[in-house]
Short mmCIF file of C-alpha atoms and ligand atoms in Angstrom, two decimals:
data_model
loop_
_atom_site.label_atom_id
_atom_site.label_comp_id
_atom_site.label_asym_id
_atom_site.label_seq_id
_atom_site.Cartn_x
_atom_site.Cartn_y
_atom_site.Cartn_z
CA UNK A 92 -5.69 -13.70 34.56
CA UNK A 93 -8.68 -13.19 32.33
CA UNK A 94 -9.70 -15.29 29.39
CA UNK A 95 -12.71 -14.88 27.14
CA UNK A 96 -13.83 -17.25 24.41
CA UNK A 97 -17.14 -16.88 22.63
CA UNK A 98 -17.76 -19.18 19.68
CA UNK A 99 -21.00 -17.52 18.62
CA UNK A 100 -21.31 -13.95 19.88
CA UNK A 101 -24.51 -12.08 19.05
CA UNK A 102 -24.02 -9.60 16.21
CA UNK A 103 -26.12 -6.47 15.93
CA UNK A 104 -24.39 -4.01 13.62
CA UNK A 105 -25.71 -0.45 14.03
CA UNK A 106 -27.33 0.75 10.77
CA UNK A 107 -25.51 4.11 11.04
CA UNK A 108 -22.17 2.34 11.34
CA UNK A 109 -22.91 0.17 8.30
CA UNK A 110 -23.94 3.23 6.29
CA UNK A 111 -20.71 4.99 7.27
CA UNK A 112 -18.61 2.03 6.16
CA UNK A 113 -20.52 1.92 2.88
CA UNK A 114 -19.06 5.37 2.26
CA UNK A 115 -22.22 7.47 2.64
CA UNK A 116 -22.07 10.76 4.57
CA UNK A 117 -23.34 11.01 8.15
CA UNK A 118 -27.14 11.09 8.42
CA UNK A 119 -27.65 9.31 5.09
CA UNK A 120 -30.79 7.18 4.88
CA UNK A 121 -30.68 4.16 2.58
CA UNK A 122 -33.51 3.70 0.17
CA UNK A 123 -34.42 1.83 -3.00
CA UNK A 124 -31.90 -0.69 -4.31
CA UNK A 125 -29.26 0.28 -1.75
CA UNK A 126 -31.66 -0.46 1.13
CA UNK A 127 -32.63 -3.76 -0.46
CA UNK A 128 -28.96 -4.77 -0.76
CA UNK A 129 -28.16 -3.70 2.81
CA UNK A 130 -31.09 -5.73 4.19
CA UNK A 131 -30.10 -8.69 2.07
CA UNK A 132 -26.46 -8.60 3.29
CA UNK A 133 -27.59 -8.39 6.93
CA UNK A 134 -30.03 -11.29 6.51
CA UNK A 135 -27.42 -13.38 4.67
CA UNK A 136 -24.93 -12.90 7.47
CA UNK A 137 -27.49 -13.62 10.21
CA UNK A 138 -28.14 -16.98 8.60
CA UNK A 139 -24.66 -17.95 7.44
CA UNK A 140 -22.04 -15.96 9.34
CA UNK A 141 -19.98 -17.68 12.04
CA UNK A 142 -18.27 -14.99 14.14
CA UNK A 143 -16.07 -15.66 17.14
CA UNK A 144 -13.97 -13.75 19.65
CA UNK A 145 -11.07 -14.66 21.87
CA UNK A 146 -9.14 -12.58 24.42
CA UNK A 147 -6.68 -13.30 27.22
CA UNK A 148 -4.34 -11.42 29.51
CA UNK A 149 -0.70 -11.39 28.50
CA UNK A 150 1.48 -13.11 31.11
CA UNK A 151 3.93 -10.23 30.99
CA UNK A 152 4.83 -7.07 29.13
CA UNK A 153 7.31 -4.27 29.55
CA UNK A 154 8.01 -1.01 27.78
CA UNK A 155 11.41 -0.28 26.27
CA UNK A 156 12.59 3.08 24.98
CA UNK A 157 11.15 2.41 21.55
CA UNK A 158 9.45 -0.96 21.76
CA UNK A 159 7.10 -3.18 23.75
CA UNK A 160 7.95 -6.70 24.85
CA UNK A 161 4.98 -8.98 25.23
CA UNK A 162 5.79 -12.38 26.74
CA UNK A 163 9.30 -11.93 25.37
CA UNK A 164 8.30 -10.98 21.81
CA UNK A 165 9.26 -7.51 20.65
CA UNK A 166 6.81 -5.12 18.95
CA UNK A 167 7.32 -1.56 17.75
CA UNK A 168 4.37 0.78 18.01
CA UNK A 169 5.14 4.19 19.41
CA UNK A 170 1.44 5.04 19.66
CA UNK A 171 0.63 1.94 21.74
CA UNK A 172 3.78 2.35 23.82
CA UNK A 173 2.85 5.93 24.70
CA UNK A 174 -0.77 5.02 25.50
CA UNK A 175 0.40 2.32 27.92
CA UNK A 176 2.93 4.66 29.45
CA UNK A 177 0.56 7.61 29.90
CA UNK A 178 -2.10 5.44 31.52
CA UNK A 179 0.50 3.62 33.66
CA UNK A 180 -0.93 0.36 32.37
CA UNK A 181 -0.02 -2.69 34.41
CA UNK A 182 -1.62 -5.27 32.14
CA UNK A 183 -2.29 -6.07 28.53
CA UNK A 184 -5.03 -8.10 26.92
CA UNK A 185 -4.48 -9.78 23.57
CA UNK A 186 -7.57 -10.29 21.46
CA UNK A 187 -8.67 -11.78 18.15
CA UNK A 188 -12.08 -11.28 16.56
CA UNK A 189 -13.31 -12.82 13.33
CA UNK A 190 -16.46 -12.51 11.22
CA UNK A 191 -15.74 -16.00 9.83
CA UNK A 192 -14.58 -17.11 6.39
CA UNK A 193 -18.12 -17.58 5.01
CA UNK A 194 -18.85 -13.91 4.34
CA UNK A 195 -15.64 -13.41 2.41
CA UNK A 196 -16.22 -16.58 0.37
CA UNK A 197 -19.76 -15.63 -0.50
CA UNK A 198 -18.75 -12.07 -1.44
CA UNK A 199 -16.06 -13.45 -3.76
CA UNK A 200 -18.56 -15.77 -5.43
CA UNK A 201 -20.95 -12.85 -6.01
CA UNK A 202 -18.11 -10.93 -7.64
CA UNK A 203 -17.24 -13.87 -9.88
CA UNK A 204 -20.91 -14.19 -10.80
CA UNK A 205 -20.80 -10.55 -12.04
CA UNK A 206 -22.96 -9.29 -9.16
CA UNK A 207 -20.68 -6.50 -7.94
CA UNK A 208 -23.36 -4.67 -5.95
CA UNK A 209 -24.05 -7.79 -3.85
CA UNK A 210 -20.29 -8.32 -3.50
CA UNK A 211 -19.84 -4.78 -2.22
CA UNK A 212 -22.65 -4.76 0.32
CA UNK A 213 -21.65 -8.14 1.72
CA UNK A 214 -17.96 -7.25 1.81
CA UNK A 215 -18.68 -4.06 3.73
CA UNK A 216 -21.08 -5.85 6.07
CA UNK A 217 -18.23 -8.23 6.93
CA UNK A 218 -16.07 -5.22 7.85
CA UNK A 219 -18.91 -3.80 9.96
CA UNK A 220 -19.16 -7.13 11.82
CA UNK A 221 -15.45 -6.98 12.66
CA UNK A 222 -15.82 -3.44 14.03
CA UNK A 223 -18.86 -4.52 16.02
CA UNK A 224 -17.05 -7.55 17.44
CA UNK A 225 -14.04 -5.54 18.60
CA UNK A 226 -16.33 -2.93 20.18
CA UNK A 227 -18.29 -5.61 22.03
CA UNK A 228 -15.09 -7.39 23.08
CA UNK A 229 -13.94 -4.06 24.51
CA UNK A 230 -17.27 -3.64 26.30
CA UNK A 231 -16.97 -7.09 27.89
CA UNK A 232 -13.44 -6.30 28.98
CA UNK A 233 -14.66 -2.99 30.44
CA UNK A 234 -17.25 -4.83 32.48
CA UNK A 235 -14.64 -7.25 33.82
CA UNK A 236 -12.15 -4.45 34.55
CA UNK A 237 -14.63 -2.19 36.34
CA UNK A 238 -15.51 -5.01 38.71
CA UNK A 239 -11.80 -5.25 39.54
CA UNK A 240 -11.46 -1.43 40.02
CA UNK A 241 -9.47 -1.17 36.80
CA UNK A 242 -10.10 0.34 33.36
CA UNK A 243 -9.47 -0.89 29.83
CA UNK A 244 -7.74 1.40 27.31
CA UNK A 245 -8.52 1.88 23.62
CA UNK A 246 -7.49 -1.12 21.56
CA UNK A 247 -4.62 -0.91 19.11
CA UNK A 248 -3.79 -3.26 16.24
CA UNK A 249 -0.93 -4.10 13.88
CA UNK A 250 -1.57 -2.15 10.68
CA UNK A 251 -2.85 0.92 12.51
CA UNK A 252 -0.72 4.08 12.18
CA UNK A 253 2.66 3.59 13.88
CA UNK A 254 2.33 -0.19 14.10
CA UNK A 255 3.76 -2.04 11.13
CA UNK A 256 1.37 -4.68 9.83
CA UNK A 257 4.41 -6.91 9.24
CA UNK A 258 4.32 -7.61 13.01
CA UNK A 259 0.90 -9.23 12.73
CA UNK A 260 2.19 -12.82 12.26
CA UNK A 261 4.24 -12.47 15.47
CA UNK A 262 1.22 -11.15 17.33
CA UNK A 263 -0.94 -14.02 16.11
CA UNK A 264 1.74 -16.50 17.16
CA UNK A 265 1.54 -15.11 20.69
CA UNK A 266 -2.18 -15.72 20.79
CA UNK A 267 -2.10 -19.17 19.28
CA UNK A 268 0.91 -20.25 21.30
CA UNK A 269 -1.33 -20.68 24.32
CA UNK A 270 -4.81 -21.33 23.04
CA UNK A 271 -6.00 -23.13 19.93
CA UNK A 272 -8.33 -20.54 18.47
CA UNK A 273 -11.88 -21.75 17.85
CA UNK A 274 -11.39 -21.67 14.08
CA UNK A 275 -8.43 -21.38 11.76
CA UNK A 276 -6.72 -18.01 11.47
CA UNK A 277 -3.48 -17.40 9.58
CA UNK A 278 -1.30 -14.39 9.01
CA UNK A 279 0.33 -14.18 5.60
CA UNK A 280 3.88 -12.99 5.13
CA UNK A 281 2.54 -9.58 4.07
CA UNK A 282 0.86 -9.34 7.47
CA UNK A 283 -2.68 -9.74 6.12
CA UNK A 284 -4.98 -12.05 8.06
CA UNK A 285 -6.91 -15.00 6.71
CA UNK A 286 -9.92 -14.97 7.07
CA UNK A 287 -9.69 -11.39 5.85
CA UNK A 288 -12.56 -10.16 8.02
CA UNK A 289 -10.59 -10.48 11.26
CA UNK A 290 -8.74 -8.21 13.63
CA UNK A 291 -6.03 -8.73 16.24
CA UNK A 292 -5.77 -6.14 19.00
CA UNK A 293 -4.05 -5.24 22.24
CA UNK A 294 -5.96 -3.54 25.06
CA UNK A 295 -4.02 -1.96 27.91
CA UNK A 296 -5.37 -2.25 31.45
CA UNK A 297 -4.70 0.22 34.23
CA UNK A 298 -5.50 0.60 37.91
CA UNK A 299 -5.08 4.39 37.63
CA UNK A 300 -8.68 5.04 36.75
CA UNK A 301 -8.51 8.62 38.09
CA UNK A 302 -5.97 9.52 35.35
CA UNK A 303 -8.48 8.53 32.69
CA UNK A 304 -10.96 11.12 33.87
CA UNK A 305 -8.48 13.70 32.57
CA UNK A 306 -7.01 11.69 29.71
CA UNK A 307 -10.23 10.59 28.06
CA UNK A 308 -8.43 9.97 24.75
CA UNK A 309 -6.87 6.89 26.33
CA UNK A 310 -10.19 5.12 26.87
CA UNK A 311 -12.37 3.69 24.11
CA UNK A 312 -15.61 5.41 25.21
CA UNK A 313 -15.61 8.12 22.52
CA UNK A 314 -15.64 5.38 19.88
CA UNK A 315 -17.97 3.01 21.74
CA UNK A 316 -21.61 3.20 20.71
CA UNK A 317 -22.89 1.12 23.63
CA UNK A 318 -25.93 3.16 24.60
CA UNK A 319 -26.49 2.26 28.23
CA UNK A 320 -23.04 1.74 29.67
CA UNK A 321 -22.86 2.55 33.35
CA UNK A 322 -19.06 2.99 33.20
CA UNK A 323 -18.87 5.51 30.35
CA UNK A 324 -16.04 8.06 30.83
CA UNK A 325 -16.55 10.20 27.73
CA UNK A 326 -19.52 10.90 25.45
CA UNK A 327 -19.80 8.85 22.27
CA UNK A 328 -18.74 10.71 19.15
CA UNK A 329 -20.09 9.20 15.97
CA UNK A 330 -17.13 8.67 13.70
CA UNK A 331 -16.71 10.72 10.57
CA UNK A 332 -14.86 9.67 7.49
CA UNK A 333 -11.20 10.28 8.17
CA UNK A 334 -8.92 11.10 5.30
CA UNK A 335 -5.13 11.04 5.33
CA UNK A 336 -5.21 14.50 3.73
CA UNK A 337 -6.72 17.38 5.68
CA UNK A 338 -10.25 18.36 4.71
CA UNK A 339 -9.40 21.94 3.72
CA UNK A 340 -6.89 20.73 1.12
CA UNK A 341 -9.37 18.17 -0.17
CA UNK A 342 -12.02 20.85 -0.50
CA UNK A 343 -9.69 23.15 -2.43
CA UNK A 344 -8.49 20.39 -4.76
CA UNK A 345 -12.04 19.15 -5.32
CA UNK A 346 -13.01 22.67 -6.39
CA UNK A 347 -9.92 23.63 -8.36
CA UNK A 348 -8.42 20.47 -9.80
CA UNK A 349 -11.19 17.92 -10.20
CA UNK A 350 -14.00 17.58 -12.68
CA UNK A 351 -16.66 14.89 -12.40
CA UNK A 352 -18.93 13.81 -15.24
CA UNK A 353 -21.88 11.46 -14.66
CA UNK A 354 -22.03 8.44 -16.96
CA UNK A 355 -25.09 6.92 -18.56
CA UNK A 356 -24.56 3.67 -16.60
CA UNK A 357 -24.87 5.52 -13.24
CA UNK A 358 -21.10 5.73 -12.77
CA UNK A 359 -18.80 8.73 -12.89
CA UNK A 360 -15.81 9.83 -14.97
CA UNK A 361 -13.27 11.84 -13.01
CA UNK A 362 -10.39 13.96 -14.24
CA UNK A 363 -7.87 15.31 -11.74
CA UNK A 364 -5.06 17.67 -12.74
CA UNK A 365 -1.93 17.50 -10.61
CA UNK A 366 0.39 20.54 -10.76
CA UNK A 367 3.82 20.10 -9.24
CA UNK A 368 7.45 20.82 -9.89
CA UNK A 369 10.53 18.78 -10.63
CA UNK A 370 12.84 18.35 -7.63
CA UNK A 371 15.94 19.23 -9.68
CA UNK A 372 16.45 21.37 -12.78
CA UNK A 373 15.49 24.51 -10.83
CA UNK A 374 12.04 23.19 -10.01
CA UNK A 375 10.32 23.28 -13.39
CA UNK A 376 6.50 23.19 -13.29
CA UNK A 377 4.90 19.96 -14.49
CA UNK A 378 1.31 18.75 -14.83
CA UNK A 379 -0.20 15.27 -14.90
CA UNK A 380 -3.73 14.13 -15.63
CA UNK A 381 -5.43 11.37 -13.66
CA UNK A 382 -8.39 9.80 -15.44
CA UNK A 383 -10.78 7.52 -13.58
CA UNK A 384 -13.92 5.65 -14.49
CA UNK A 385 -16.03 4.62 -11.52
CA UNK A 386 -19.05 2.32 -11.41
CA UNK A 387 -22.36 3.39 -9.79
CA UNK A 388 -22.73 4.49 -6.18
CA UNK A 389 -24.92 1.44 -5.37
CA UNK A 390 -21.92 -0.75 -6.16
CA UNK A 391 -19.60 1.41 -4.03
CA UNK A 392 -18.05 3.35 -6.92
CA UNK A 393 -15.79 0.47 -8.03
CA UNK A 394 -12.69 1.74 -9.84
CA UNK A 395 -13.14 0.39 -13.36
CA UNK A 396 -10.39 2.30 -15.14
CA UNK A 397 -7.58 4.51 -13.98
CA UNK A 398 -4.67 6.09 -15.74
CA UNK A 399 -2.06 8.73 -15.04
CA UNK A 400 -0.13 10.54 -17.80
CA UNK A 401 1.44 13.93 -18.50
CA UNK A 402 -1.17 16.59 -19.24
CA UNK A 403 -1.44 17.45 -22.96
CA UNK A 404 1.22 20.00 -23.90
CA UNK A 405 3.09 19.58 -20.60
CA UNK A 406 6.83 19.76 -21.05
CA UNK A 407 7.89 19.94 -17.41
CA UNK A 408 7.87 16.14 -17.03
CA UNK A 409 10.71 15.84 -19.54
CA UNK A 410 13.03 17.53 -17.01
CA UNK A 411 12.57 14.84 -14.33
CA UNK A 412 15.74 12.84 -13.63
CA UNK A 413 14.14 9.48 -14.44
CA UNK A 414 12.67 10.85 -17.64
CA UNK A 415 16.07 12.07 -18.75
CA UNK A 416 17.44 8.59 -17.98
CA UNK A 417 14.74 6.65 -19.87
CA UNK A 418 11.58 8.61 -20.62
CA UNK A 419 9.63 5.87 -22.42
CA UNK A 420 10.16 3.34 -19.64
CA UNK A 421 9.18 5.89 -17.00
CA UNK A 422 5.93 6.88 -18.71
CA UNK A 423 5.03 3.22 -19.28
CA UNK A 424 5.56 2.50 -15.61
CA UNK A 425 3.40 5.46 -14.58
CA UNK A 426 0.62 4.46 -16.97
CA UNK A 427 0.77 0.85 -15.74
CA UNK A 428 0.34 1.70 -12.07
CA UNK A 429 -3.33 1.24 -11.18
CA UNK A 430 -3.66 0.96 -7.40
CA UNK A 431 -7.08 -0.20 -6.14
CA UNK A 432 -8.26 -1.05 -9.67
CA UNK A 433 -11.43 -3.13 -9.38
CA UNK A 434 -11.93 -2.20 -5.75
CA UNK A 435 -14.56 0.15 -4.28
CA UNK A 436 -13.41 3.75 -3.96
CA UNK A 437 -13.97 3.52 -0.21
CA UNK A 438 -10.92 1.25 0.04
CA UNK A 439 -8.70 4.33 -0.29
CA UNK A 440 -9.61 5.14 3.33
CA UNK A 441 -7.84 2.04 4.58
CA UNK A 442 -5.15 1.77 1.90
CA UNK A 443 -1.69 1.63 3.57
CA UNK A 444 0.49 3.58 1.16
CA UNK A 445 3.73 5.47 0.86
CA UNK A 446 3.91 8.89 2.49
CA UNK A 447 6.64 10.13 0.12
CA UNK A 448 5.59 13.68 -0.74
CA UNK A 449 8.23 14.48 -3.42
CA UNK A 450 6.80 16.75 -6.13
CA UNK A 451 8.20 14.70 -9.02
CA UNK A 452 7.28 11.26 -10.38
CA UNK A 453 10.71 9.61 -10.29
CA UNK A 454 10.08 7.20 -7.39
CA UNK A 455 7.21 4.65 -7.19
CA UNK A 456 6.57 5.81 -3.59
CA UNK A 457 5.91 9.42 -4.61
CA UNK A 458 3.60 8.24 -7.41
CA UNK A 459 1.68 6.01 -5.01
CA UNK A 460 1.35 8.93 -2.61
CA UNK A 461 -0.14 11.07 -5.41
CA UNK A 462 -2.65 8.38 -6.33
CA UNK A 463 -3.75 8.46 -2.67
CA UNK A 464 -4.30 12.25 -2.88
CA UNK A 465 -6.27 11.89 -6.09
CA UNK A 466 -8.50 9.05 -4.87
CA UNK A 467 -9.20 10.80 -1.55
CA UNK A 468 -10.14 13.99 -3.40
CA UNK A 469 -12.57 12.07 -5.60
CA UNK A 470 -14.01 10.31 -2.55
CA UNK A 471 -14.42 13.62 -0.75
CA UNK A 472 -16.12 15.29 -3.73
CA UNK A 473 -18.55 12.41 -4.24
CA UNK A 474 -19.42 12.25 -0.54
CA UNK A 475 -20.12 16.00 -0.53
CA UNK A 476 -22.22 15.75 -3.67
CA UNK A 477 -24.27 12.95 -2.11
CA UNK A 478 -24.75 15.01 1.03
CA UNK A 479 -25.94 18.02 -1.04
CA UNK A 480 -28.38 15.84 -3.02
CA UNK A 481 -29.78 14.55 0.22
CA UNK A 482 -30.29 17.86 2.02
S1 LIG B 653 -18.78 3.14 26.99
FE1 LIG B 653 -16.65 3.09 27.65
S2 LIG B 653 -16.65 1.94 29.57
FE2 LIG B 653 -18.58 1.53 28.53
S3 LIG B 653 -18.22 -0.35 27.37
FE3 LIG B 653 -17.86 1.36 25.98
S4 LIG B 653 -15.67 1.72 26.15
FE4 LIG B 653 -16.21 0.48 27.92
#
């Protein structure tokens, strides 16, 4: 049985990690106003943040054909199930880390005070703290496990791919059923945690350490920046921005379908043209325009306006089934859908969205999927432009 409770863990977020989460390309060096804001957010958190971590061994777990039972509660994550199976894990550690409610509260106040740049840098610093806390929790578990001739596997969390975030409340209940957490943490019906800057995770534990020498993807070392770890099984690979869409497609779309126009206020106007076909009516070509107005980079490119509508002179959209049923209603719905409005563009990287890839616009899921493609393409193009400016 292992149990770990730290009510005030040290926090030392790596500058490179913070810069990555801010949405800058690898190797970027902050300067000017951005550096000032980053230093301010770090100093604010050092003085006011109240992080904590908690972890304990699960009393029992077993793997079903398609699910995992932890202390009798059922969870469905094929990715976690396979990781535990491949590593022949015999134990599981349940963990919660939290950057505290203060950072979220302060960020919200800055936003309400019309200081969006301060909001953005503080908000992202809170996310960086959560990543740091889970990494350091993993490192402490590694230290414990190595002394017991065992190894800890990469953590996995509700909300990650192949683990429905709706299972988060059940996971939290498991943790709180035994131990009163040091500070309040709730899971909403949607699965989101409160405080928002928190993470729940499961770490597998195995005695088959020799297997991990071959299966290095099962251990967290590639994602662990701990510089002088004596137990390291794989070299650290600094993380790159990961998009849901593959980079070659993003590059092609950025070149062929997207135009970016700088604005006088430091922001950017973006126009993306989507070319698709209707699913019925012998696949008629259709084209939609996506117009975006983004705020300045220093504020994290907040999405200030967004709109999707048929491209001028496009007739293909009139052959979609929903358009034939009620064209006006359909176009109003499309124009009214503004996912991530008001949020930094970077949020598209963690936006859980529909994967419906239908070419038409009849279903809300396929429209949401297309907004994801558009926002990722814009993110990709801006990150590349920033990289070019820098080099
Ligand atoms: S480098 Fe690997 S073994 Fe060392 S603390 Fe990080 S994850 Fe654990």
